[in-house]
Tab-separated table of C-alpha atoms and ligand atoms in Angstrom:
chain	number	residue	atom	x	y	z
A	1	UNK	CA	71.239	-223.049	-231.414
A	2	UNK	CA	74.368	-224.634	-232.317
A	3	UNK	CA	77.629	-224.280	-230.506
A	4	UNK	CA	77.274	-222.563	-226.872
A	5	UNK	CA	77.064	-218.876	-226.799
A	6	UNK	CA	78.444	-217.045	-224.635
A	7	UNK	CA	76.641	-214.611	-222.281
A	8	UNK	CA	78.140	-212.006	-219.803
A	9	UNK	CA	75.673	-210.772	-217.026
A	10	UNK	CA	77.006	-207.654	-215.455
A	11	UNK	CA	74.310	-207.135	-212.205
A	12	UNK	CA	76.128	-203.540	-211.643
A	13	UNK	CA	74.867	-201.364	-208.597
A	14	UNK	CA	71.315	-200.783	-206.725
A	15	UNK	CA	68.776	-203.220	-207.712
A	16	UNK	CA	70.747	-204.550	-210.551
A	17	UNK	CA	71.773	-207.402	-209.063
A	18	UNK	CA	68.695	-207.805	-207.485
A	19	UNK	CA	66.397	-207.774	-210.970
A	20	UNK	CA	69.133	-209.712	-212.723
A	21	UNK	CA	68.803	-212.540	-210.328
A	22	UNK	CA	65.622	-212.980	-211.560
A	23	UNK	CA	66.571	-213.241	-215.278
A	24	UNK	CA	69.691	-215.765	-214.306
A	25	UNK	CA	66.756	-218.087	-213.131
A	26	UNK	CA	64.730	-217.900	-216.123
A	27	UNK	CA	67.654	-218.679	-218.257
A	28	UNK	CA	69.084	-221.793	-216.700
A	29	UNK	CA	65.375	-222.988	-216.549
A	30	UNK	CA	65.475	-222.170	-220.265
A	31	UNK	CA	69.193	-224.395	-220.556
A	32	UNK	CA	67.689	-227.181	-218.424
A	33	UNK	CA	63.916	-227.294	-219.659
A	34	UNK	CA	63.937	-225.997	-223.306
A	35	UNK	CA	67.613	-226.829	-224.022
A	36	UNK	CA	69.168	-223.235	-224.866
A	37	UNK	CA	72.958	-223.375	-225.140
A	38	UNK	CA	74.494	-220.695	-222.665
A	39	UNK	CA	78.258	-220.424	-221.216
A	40	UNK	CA	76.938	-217.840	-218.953
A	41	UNK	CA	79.370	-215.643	-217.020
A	42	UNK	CA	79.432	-212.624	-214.376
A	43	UNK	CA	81.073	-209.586	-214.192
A	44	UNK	CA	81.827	-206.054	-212.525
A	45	UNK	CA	80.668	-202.828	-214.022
A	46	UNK	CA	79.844	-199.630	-212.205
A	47	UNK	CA	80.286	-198.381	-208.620
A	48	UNK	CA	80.709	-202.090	-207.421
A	49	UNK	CA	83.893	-202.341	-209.951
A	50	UNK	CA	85.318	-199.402	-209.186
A	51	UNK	CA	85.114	-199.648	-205.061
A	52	UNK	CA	86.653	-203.277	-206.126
A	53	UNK	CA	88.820	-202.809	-208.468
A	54	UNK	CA	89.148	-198.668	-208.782
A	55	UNK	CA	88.044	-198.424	-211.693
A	56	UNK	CA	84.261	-198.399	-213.216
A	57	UNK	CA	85.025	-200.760	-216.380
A	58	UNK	CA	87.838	-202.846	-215.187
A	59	UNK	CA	90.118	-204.229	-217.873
A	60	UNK	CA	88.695	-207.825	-217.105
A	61	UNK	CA	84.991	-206.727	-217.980
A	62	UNK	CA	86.175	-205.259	-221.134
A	63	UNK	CA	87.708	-208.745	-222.468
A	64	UNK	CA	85.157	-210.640	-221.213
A	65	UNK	CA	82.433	-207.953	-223.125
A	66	UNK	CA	84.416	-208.325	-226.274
A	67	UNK	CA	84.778	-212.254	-226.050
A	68	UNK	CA	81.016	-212.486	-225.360
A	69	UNK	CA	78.074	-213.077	-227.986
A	70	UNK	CA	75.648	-210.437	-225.777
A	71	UNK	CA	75.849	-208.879	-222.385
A	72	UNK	CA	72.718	-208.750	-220.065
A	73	UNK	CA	73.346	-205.904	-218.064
A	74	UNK	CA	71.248	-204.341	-215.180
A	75	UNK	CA	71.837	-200.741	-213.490
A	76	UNK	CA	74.802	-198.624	-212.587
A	77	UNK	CA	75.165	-195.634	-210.365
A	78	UNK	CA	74.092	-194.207	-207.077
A	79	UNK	CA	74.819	-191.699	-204.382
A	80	UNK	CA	77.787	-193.131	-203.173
A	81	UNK	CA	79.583	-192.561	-205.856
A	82	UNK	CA	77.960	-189.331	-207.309
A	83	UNK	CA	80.994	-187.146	-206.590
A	84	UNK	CA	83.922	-189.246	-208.029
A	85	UNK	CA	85.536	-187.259	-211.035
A	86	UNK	CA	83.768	-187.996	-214.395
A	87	UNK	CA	86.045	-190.373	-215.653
A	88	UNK	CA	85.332	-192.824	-212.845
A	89	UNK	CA	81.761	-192.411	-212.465
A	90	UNK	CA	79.697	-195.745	-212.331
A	91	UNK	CA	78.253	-194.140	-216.085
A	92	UNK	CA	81.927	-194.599	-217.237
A	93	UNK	CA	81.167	-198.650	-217.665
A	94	UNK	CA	78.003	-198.036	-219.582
A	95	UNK	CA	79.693	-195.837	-222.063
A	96	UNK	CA	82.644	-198.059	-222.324
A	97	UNK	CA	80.389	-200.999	-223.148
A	98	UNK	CA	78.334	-198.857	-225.562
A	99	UNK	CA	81.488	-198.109	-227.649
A	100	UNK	CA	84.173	-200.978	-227.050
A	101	UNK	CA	81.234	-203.140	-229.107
A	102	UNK	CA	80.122	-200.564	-231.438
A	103	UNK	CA	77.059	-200.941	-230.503
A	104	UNK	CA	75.340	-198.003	-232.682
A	105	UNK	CA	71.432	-198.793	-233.114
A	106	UNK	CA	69.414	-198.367	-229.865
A	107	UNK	CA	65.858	-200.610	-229.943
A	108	UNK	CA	63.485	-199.195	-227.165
A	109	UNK	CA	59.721	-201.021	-228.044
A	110	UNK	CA	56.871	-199.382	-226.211
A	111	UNK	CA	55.086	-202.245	-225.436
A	112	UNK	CA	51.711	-201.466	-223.376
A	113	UNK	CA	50.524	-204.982	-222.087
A	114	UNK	CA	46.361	-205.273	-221.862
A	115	UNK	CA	46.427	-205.423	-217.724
A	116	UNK	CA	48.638	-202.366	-217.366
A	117	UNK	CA	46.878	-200.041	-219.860
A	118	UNK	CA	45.144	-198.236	-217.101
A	119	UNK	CA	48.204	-197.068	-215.533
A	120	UNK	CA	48.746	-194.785	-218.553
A	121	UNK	CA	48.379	-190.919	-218.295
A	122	UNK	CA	46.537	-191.856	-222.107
A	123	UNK	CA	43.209	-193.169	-222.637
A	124	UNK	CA	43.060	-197.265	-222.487
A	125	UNK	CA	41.821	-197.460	-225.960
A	126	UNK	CA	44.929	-195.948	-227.060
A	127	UNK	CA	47.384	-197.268	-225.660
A	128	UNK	CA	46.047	-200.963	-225.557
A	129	UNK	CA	48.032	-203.481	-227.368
A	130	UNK	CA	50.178	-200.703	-228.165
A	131	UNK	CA	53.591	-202.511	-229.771
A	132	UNK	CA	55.663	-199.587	-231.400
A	133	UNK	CA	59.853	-200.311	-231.639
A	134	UNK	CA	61.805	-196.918	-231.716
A	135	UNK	CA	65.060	-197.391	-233.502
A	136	UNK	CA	67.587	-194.685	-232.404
A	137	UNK	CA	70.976	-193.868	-233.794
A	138	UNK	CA	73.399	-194.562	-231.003
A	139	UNK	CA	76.686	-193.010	-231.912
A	140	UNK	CA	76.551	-190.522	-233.799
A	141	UNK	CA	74.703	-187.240	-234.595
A	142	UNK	CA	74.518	-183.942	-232.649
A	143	UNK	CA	76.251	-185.413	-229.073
A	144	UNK	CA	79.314	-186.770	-230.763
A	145	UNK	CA	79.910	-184.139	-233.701
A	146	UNK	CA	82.643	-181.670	-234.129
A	147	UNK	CA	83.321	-178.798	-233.515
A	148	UNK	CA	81.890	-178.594	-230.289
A	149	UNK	CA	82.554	-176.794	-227.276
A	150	UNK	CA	82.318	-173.301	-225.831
A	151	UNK	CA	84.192	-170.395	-226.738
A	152	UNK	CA	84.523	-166.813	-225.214
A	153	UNK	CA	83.459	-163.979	-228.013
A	154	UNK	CA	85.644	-161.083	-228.255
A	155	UNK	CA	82.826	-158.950	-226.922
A	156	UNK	CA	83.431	-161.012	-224.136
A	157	UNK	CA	80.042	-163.309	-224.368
A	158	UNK	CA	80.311	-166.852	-224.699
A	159	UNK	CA	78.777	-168.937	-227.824
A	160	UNK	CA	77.871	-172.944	-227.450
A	161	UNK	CA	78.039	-174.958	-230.317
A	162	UNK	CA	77.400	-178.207	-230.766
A	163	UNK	CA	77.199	-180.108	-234.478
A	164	UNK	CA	74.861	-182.890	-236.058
A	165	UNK	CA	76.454	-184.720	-238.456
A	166	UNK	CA	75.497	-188.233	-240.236
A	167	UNK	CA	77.149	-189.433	-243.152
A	168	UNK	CA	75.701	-191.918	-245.648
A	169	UNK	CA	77.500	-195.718	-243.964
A	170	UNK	CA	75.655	-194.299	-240.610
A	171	UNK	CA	72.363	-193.263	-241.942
A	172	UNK	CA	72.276	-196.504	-243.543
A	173	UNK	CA	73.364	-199.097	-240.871
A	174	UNK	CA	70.224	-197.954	-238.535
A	175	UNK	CA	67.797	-197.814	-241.533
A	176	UNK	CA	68.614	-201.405	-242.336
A	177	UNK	CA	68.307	-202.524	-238.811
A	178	UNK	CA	64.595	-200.433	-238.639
A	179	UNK	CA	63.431	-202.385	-242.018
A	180	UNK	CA	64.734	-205.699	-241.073
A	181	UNK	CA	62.857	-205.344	-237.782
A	182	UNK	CA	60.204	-203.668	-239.585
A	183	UNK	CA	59.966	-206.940	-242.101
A	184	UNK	CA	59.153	-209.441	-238.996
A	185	UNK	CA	56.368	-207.019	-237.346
A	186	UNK	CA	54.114	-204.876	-239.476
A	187	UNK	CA	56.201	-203.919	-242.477
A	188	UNK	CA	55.566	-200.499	-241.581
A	189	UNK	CA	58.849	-197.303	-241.150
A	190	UNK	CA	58.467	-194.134	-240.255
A	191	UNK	CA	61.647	-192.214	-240.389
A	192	UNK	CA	62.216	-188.961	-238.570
A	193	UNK	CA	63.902	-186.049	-238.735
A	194	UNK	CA	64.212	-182.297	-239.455
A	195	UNK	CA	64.210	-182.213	-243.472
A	196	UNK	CA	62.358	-178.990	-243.521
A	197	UNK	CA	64.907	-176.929	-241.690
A	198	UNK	CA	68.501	-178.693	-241.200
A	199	UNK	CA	70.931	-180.502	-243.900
A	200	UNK	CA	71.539	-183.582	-241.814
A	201	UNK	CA	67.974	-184.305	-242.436
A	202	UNK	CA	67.663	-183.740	-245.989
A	203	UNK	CA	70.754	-185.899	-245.942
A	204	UNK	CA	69.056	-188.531	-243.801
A	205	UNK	CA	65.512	-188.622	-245.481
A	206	UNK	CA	67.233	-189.729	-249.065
A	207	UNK	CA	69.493	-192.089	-248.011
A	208	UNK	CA	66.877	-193.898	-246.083
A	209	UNK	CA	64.681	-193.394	-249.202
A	210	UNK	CA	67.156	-194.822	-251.254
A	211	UNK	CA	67.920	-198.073	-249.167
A	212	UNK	CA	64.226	-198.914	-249.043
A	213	UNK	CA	63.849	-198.413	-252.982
A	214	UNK	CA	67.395	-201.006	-253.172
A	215	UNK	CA	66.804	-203.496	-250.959
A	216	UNK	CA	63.112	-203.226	-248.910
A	217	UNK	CA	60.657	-202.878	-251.398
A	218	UNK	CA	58.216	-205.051	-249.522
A	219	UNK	CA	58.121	-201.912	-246.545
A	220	UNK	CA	55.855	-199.219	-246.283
A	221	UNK	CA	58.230	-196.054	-245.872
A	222	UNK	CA	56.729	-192.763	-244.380
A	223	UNK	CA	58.930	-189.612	-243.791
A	224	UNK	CA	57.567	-187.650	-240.665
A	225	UNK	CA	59.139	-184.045	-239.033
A	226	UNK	CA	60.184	-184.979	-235.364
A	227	UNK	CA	57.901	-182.417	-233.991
A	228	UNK	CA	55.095	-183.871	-235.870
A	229	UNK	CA	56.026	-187.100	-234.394
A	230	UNK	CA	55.663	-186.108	-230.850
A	231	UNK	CA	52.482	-185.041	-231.263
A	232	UNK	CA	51.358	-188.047	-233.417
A	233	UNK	CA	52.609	-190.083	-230.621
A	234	UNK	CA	50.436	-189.215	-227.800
A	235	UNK	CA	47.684	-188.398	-230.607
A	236	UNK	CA	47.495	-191.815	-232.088
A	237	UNK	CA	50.337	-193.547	-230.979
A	238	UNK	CA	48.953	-196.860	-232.444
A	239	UNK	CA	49.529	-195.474	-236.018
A	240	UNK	CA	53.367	-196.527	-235.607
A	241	UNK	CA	55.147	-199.965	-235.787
A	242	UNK	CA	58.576	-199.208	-236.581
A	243	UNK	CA	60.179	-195.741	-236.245
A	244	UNK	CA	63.639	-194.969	-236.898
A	245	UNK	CA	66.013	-191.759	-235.914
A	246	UNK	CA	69.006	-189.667	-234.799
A	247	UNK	CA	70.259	-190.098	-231.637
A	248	UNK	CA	68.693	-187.157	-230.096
A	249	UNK	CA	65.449	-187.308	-231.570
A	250	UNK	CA	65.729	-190.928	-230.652
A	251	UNK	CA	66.494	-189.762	-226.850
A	252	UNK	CA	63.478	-187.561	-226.691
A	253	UNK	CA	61.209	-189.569	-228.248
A	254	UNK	CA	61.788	-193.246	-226.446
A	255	UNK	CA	61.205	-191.200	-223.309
A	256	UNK	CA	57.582	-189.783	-224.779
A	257	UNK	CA	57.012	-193.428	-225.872
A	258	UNK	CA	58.178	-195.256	-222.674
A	259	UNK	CA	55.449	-192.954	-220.735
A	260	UNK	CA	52.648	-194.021	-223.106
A	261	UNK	CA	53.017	-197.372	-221.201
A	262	UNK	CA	53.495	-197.135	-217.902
A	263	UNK	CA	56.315	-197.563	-215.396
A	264	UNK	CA	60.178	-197.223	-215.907
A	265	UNK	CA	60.562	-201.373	-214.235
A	266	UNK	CA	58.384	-202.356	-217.362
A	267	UNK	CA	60.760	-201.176	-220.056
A	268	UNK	CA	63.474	-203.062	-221.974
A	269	UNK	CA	65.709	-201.993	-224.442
A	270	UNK	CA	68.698	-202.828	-226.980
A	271	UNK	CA	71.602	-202.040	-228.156
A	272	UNK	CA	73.202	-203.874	-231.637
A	273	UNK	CA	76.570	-204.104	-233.412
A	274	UNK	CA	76.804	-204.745	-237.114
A	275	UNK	CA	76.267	-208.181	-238.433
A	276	UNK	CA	78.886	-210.670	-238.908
A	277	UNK	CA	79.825	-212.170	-241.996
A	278	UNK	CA	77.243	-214.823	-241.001
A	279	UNK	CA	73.994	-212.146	-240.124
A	280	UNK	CA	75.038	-212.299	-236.425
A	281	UNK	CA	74.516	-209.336	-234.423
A	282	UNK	CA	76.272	-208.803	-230.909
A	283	UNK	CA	74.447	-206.984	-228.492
A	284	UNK	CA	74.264	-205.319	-224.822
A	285	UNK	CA	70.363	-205.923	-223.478
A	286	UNK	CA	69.245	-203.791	-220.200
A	287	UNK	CA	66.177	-202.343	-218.566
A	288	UNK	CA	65.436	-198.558	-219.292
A	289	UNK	CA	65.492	-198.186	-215.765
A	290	UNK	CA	68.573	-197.013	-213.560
A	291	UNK	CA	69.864	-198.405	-210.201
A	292	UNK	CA	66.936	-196.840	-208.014
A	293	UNK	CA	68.845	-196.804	-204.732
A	294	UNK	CA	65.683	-195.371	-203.138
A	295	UNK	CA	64.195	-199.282	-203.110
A	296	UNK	CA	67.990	-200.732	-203.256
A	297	UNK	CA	68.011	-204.368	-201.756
A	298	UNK	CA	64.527	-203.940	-200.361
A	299	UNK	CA	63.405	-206.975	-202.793
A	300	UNK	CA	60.909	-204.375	-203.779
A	301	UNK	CA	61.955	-204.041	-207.606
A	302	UNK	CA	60.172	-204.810	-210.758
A	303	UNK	CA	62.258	-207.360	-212.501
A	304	UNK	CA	60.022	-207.379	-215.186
A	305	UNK	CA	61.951	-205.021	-217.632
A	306	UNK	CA	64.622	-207.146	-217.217
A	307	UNK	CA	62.825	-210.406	-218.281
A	308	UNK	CA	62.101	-208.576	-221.156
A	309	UNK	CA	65.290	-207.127	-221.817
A	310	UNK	CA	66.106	-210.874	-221.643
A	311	UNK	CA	63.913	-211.880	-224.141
A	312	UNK	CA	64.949	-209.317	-226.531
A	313	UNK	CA	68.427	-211.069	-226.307
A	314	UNK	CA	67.239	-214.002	-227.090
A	315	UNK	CA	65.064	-213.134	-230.446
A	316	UNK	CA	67.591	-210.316	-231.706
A	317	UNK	CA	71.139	-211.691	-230.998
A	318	UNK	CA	69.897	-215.344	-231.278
A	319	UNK	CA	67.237	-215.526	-233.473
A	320	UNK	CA	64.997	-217.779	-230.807
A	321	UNK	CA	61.418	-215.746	-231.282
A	322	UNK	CA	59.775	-218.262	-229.574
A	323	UNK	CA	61.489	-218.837	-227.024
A	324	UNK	CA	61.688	-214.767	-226.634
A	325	UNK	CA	57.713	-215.050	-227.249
A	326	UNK	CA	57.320	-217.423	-224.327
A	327	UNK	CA	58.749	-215.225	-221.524
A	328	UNK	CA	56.963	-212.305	-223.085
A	329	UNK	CA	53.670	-214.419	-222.851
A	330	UNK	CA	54.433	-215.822	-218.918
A	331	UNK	CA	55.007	-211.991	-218.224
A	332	UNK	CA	51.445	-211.163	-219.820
A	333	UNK	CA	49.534	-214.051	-218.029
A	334	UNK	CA	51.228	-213.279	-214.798
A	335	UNK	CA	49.768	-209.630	-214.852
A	336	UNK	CA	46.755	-210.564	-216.045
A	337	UNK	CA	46.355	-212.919	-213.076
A	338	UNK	CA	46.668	-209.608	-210.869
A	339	UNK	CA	50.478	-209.733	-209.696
A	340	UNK	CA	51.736	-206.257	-209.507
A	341	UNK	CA	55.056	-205.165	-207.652
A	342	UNK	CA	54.622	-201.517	-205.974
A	343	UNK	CA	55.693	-199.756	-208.970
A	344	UNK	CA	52.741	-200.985	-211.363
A	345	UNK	CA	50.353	-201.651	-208.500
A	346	UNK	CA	46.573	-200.862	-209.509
A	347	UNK	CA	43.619	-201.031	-207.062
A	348	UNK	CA	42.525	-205.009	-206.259
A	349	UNK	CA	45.489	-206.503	-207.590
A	350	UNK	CA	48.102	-208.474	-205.108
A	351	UNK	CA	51.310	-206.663	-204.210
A	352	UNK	CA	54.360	-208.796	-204.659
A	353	UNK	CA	58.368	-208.263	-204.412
A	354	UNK	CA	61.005	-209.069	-206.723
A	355	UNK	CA	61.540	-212.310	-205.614
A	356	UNK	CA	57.663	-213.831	-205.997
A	357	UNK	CA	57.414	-212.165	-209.326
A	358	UNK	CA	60.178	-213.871	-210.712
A	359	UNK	CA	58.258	-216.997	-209.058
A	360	UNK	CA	55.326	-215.985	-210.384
A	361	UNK	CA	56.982	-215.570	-214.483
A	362	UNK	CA	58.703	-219.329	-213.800
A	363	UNK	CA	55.160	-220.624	-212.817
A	364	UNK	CA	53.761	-219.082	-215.609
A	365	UNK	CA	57.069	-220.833	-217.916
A	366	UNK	CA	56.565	-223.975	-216.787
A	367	UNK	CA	52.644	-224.228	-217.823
A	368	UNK	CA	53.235	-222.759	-221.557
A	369	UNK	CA	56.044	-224.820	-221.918
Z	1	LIG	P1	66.033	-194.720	-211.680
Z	1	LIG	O1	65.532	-195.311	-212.942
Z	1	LIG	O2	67.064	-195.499	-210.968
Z	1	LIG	O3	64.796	-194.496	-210.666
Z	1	LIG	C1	63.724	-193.583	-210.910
Z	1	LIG	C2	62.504	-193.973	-210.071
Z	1	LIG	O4	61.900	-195.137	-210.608
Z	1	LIG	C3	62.862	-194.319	-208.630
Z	1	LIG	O5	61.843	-193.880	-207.774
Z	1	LIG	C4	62.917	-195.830	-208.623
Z	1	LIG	O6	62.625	-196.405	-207.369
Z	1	LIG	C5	61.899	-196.198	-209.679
Z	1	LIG	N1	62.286	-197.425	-210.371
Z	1	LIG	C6	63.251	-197.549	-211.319
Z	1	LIG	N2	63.351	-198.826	-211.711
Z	1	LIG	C7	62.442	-199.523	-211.019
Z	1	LIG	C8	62.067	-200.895	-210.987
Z	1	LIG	N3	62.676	-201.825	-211.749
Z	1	LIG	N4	61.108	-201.270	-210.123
Z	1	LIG	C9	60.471	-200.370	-209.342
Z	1	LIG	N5	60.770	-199.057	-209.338
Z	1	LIG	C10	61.756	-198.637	-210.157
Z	1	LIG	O7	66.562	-193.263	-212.012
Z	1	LIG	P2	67.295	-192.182	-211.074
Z	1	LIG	O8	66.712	-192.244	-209.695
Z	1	LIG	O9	67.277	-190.958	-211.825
Z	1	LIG	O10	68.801	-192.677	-210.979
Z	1	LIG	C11	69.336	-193.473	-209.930
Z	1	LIG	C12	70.768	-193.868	-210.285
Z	1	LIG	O11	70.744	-194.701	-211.444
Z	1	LIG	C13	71.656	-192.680	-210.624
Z	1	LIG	O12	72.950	-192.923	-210.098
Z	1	LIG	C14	71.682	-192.672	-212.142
Z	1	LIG	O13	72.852	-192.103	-212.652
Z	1	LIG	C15	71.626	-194.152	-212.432
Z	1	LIG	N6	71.059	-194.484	-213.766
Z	1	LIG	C16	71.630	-195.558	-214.382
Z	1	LIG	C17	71.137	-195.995	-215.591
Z	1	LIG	C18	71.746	-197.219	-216.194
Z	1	LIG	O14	72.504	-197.919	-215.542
Z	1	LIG	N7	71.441	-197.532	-217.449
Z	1	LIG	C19	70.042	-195.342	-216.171
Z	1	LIG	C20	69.456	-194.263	-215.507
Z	1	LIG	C21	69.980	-193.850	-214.286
């Protein structure tokens, strides 16, 4: 891998440190048994940073997030701190992150691994094997657009308005990430939008149209209405390998894809920068999941969303599939072999905390390896 990279952990609040103790372990066995180069370093984001150092994204986080190659980063937020003014809320740090490393393509794959496809509100057969990666649109669109706001009418009613807006640089920046991805998976796009009844979407649908005819010929483009694709996702969700969209299509539909497989602790996601001069993307990698202070320090969490979020690091921001492919397959063996913490727990299988998970996914390491 070349000179070390550096990676910033940020554990956060709840069971984020919890979860991302298991995911330090399964990197240094990575540095010690399969030789991955890591300068790995911890910092303070959320409600822990701000009852340490007042504020929810201390100025030391931020340099360290900007000097680091990815952050690994686990939950924020919780009761305690649910009445501070906005600006200092635990949120604050995610935010921050989000934007201080313009981080502006979201990757949320619905994975749905064999052993948990019974834990679906779908039929097994569809959601089996299931692999789809949703590619949302991260800073832009309808929740950052101008003018927004809410005015009082002369009549003395009050209007809300809120804009979309995508220009051509940030339609294509997310489409390029969607077909790259889509060339190492199934060569398959479907971009979505609302073509038949907004401009943004017209917009949106040619320039997407138009990078694929430039530069990724070899990808199968389809253009698909979001509505449709809500319903074609719990229809036939296996019909999708790649979808890409705004950011609050994207919102909606992650959420209708993450429930196609499961539980919240099973769910990773991304978030990228551009690439660098040499292809490099940075990126922040984190469970779906928030800080669930209901099972907070109970050693009662799934870590597995973590793992995975782990993994993504390692094949998106470092280009180490394999490596990624190996912790995907120890997670897969280990719940095949029946290992379930309370979350995903199914009748028969053996009910484990955080800690013997984690264990259980090193066990599972060290035989593949
Ligand atoms: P949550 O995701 O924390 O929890 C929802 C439910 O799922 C809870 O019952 C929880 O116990 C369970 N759950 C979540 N992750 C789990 C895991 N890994 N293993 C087992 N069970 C798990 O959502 P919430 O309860 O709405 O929010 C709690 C706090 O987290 C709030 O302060 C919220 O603002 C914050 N939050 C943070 C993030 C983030 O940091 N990215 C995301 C969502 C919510």
């Amino acid at each position: 891998m070349g000179a070390n990279r550096k990676v910033l952990i940020l554990p956060g609040d709840g069971i984020g440190p919890e979860v991302m103790r298991q995911v330090r372990r399964a990197m240094d066995w990575g540095m010690r048994k399969r030789g991955l180069g890591f300068d790995v370093s911890e910092g303070l984001v959320g409600g822990i940073a701000y009852d340490t150092t007042g504020s929810p994204f201390p100025e030391a986080t931020q340099e360290a997030a900007l000097a680091s190659d990815a952050v690994l980063f686990g939950a924020v937020g919780g009761p305690k701190w649910d009445n501070l003014d906005f600006a200092l809320k635990p949120e604050r740090g995610l935010l921050g992150l989000r934007k201080g490393l313009e981080l502006f393509a979201n990757l949320r794959p619905a994975i749905c691994f064999p052993a948990l496809a019974g834990a679906s509100t779908l039929k097994t057969e569809l959601v089996s094997g299931l692999d789809i990666m949703i590619v949302r649109e991260l800073t832009g669109g309808i929740y950052f657009g101008e003018p927004r706001g809410i005015e009082t009418l002369p009549d003395g009613s009050r209007r809300g308005v809120n804009t979309e807006v995508y220009t051509t640089a940030e339609i294509r920046r997310v489409a390029a990430v969607a077909f790259e991805l889509a060339r190492k998976r199934g060569k398959r796009v479907h971009s979505v939008e609302k073509a038949n009844v907004m401009e943004s979407g017209v917009l949106w649908r040619e320039e997407v149209q138009k990078l694929r005819d430039e530069r990724f010929t070899d990808i199968e483009l389809h253009h698909m209405y979001a509505d449709n694709a809500a319903m074609q996702l719990v229809r036939q969700p296996k019909q999708f390998d790649v979808i890409v969209t705004t950011n609050l299509f994207g919102d909606i539909l992650s959420d209708v894809a993450a429930m196609l497989t499961g539980s919240l602790g099973m769910l990773p996601s991304a978030s990228l920068g551009a690439p660098d001069p040499s292809g490099f993307r940075r990126g922040l990698y984190e469970p779906v999941h928030g800080s669930a202070p209901d099972i907070a320090g109970k050693d009662l969490a799934n870590p597995l969303a973590s793992l995975l979020s782990y993994a993504m690091m390692l094949r998106y921001s470092f280009d180490q599939g394999a490596e990624a492919e190996l912790i995907e397959k120890a997670i897969e063996r280990v719940l095949a072999g029946g290992m379930r913490t309370a979350d995903i727990m199914q009748p028969g299988m053996a009910r484990v905390s955080t800690r013997v998970m984690g264990d259980a996914v090193l066990r599972e390491l060290e035989k593949l390896a």
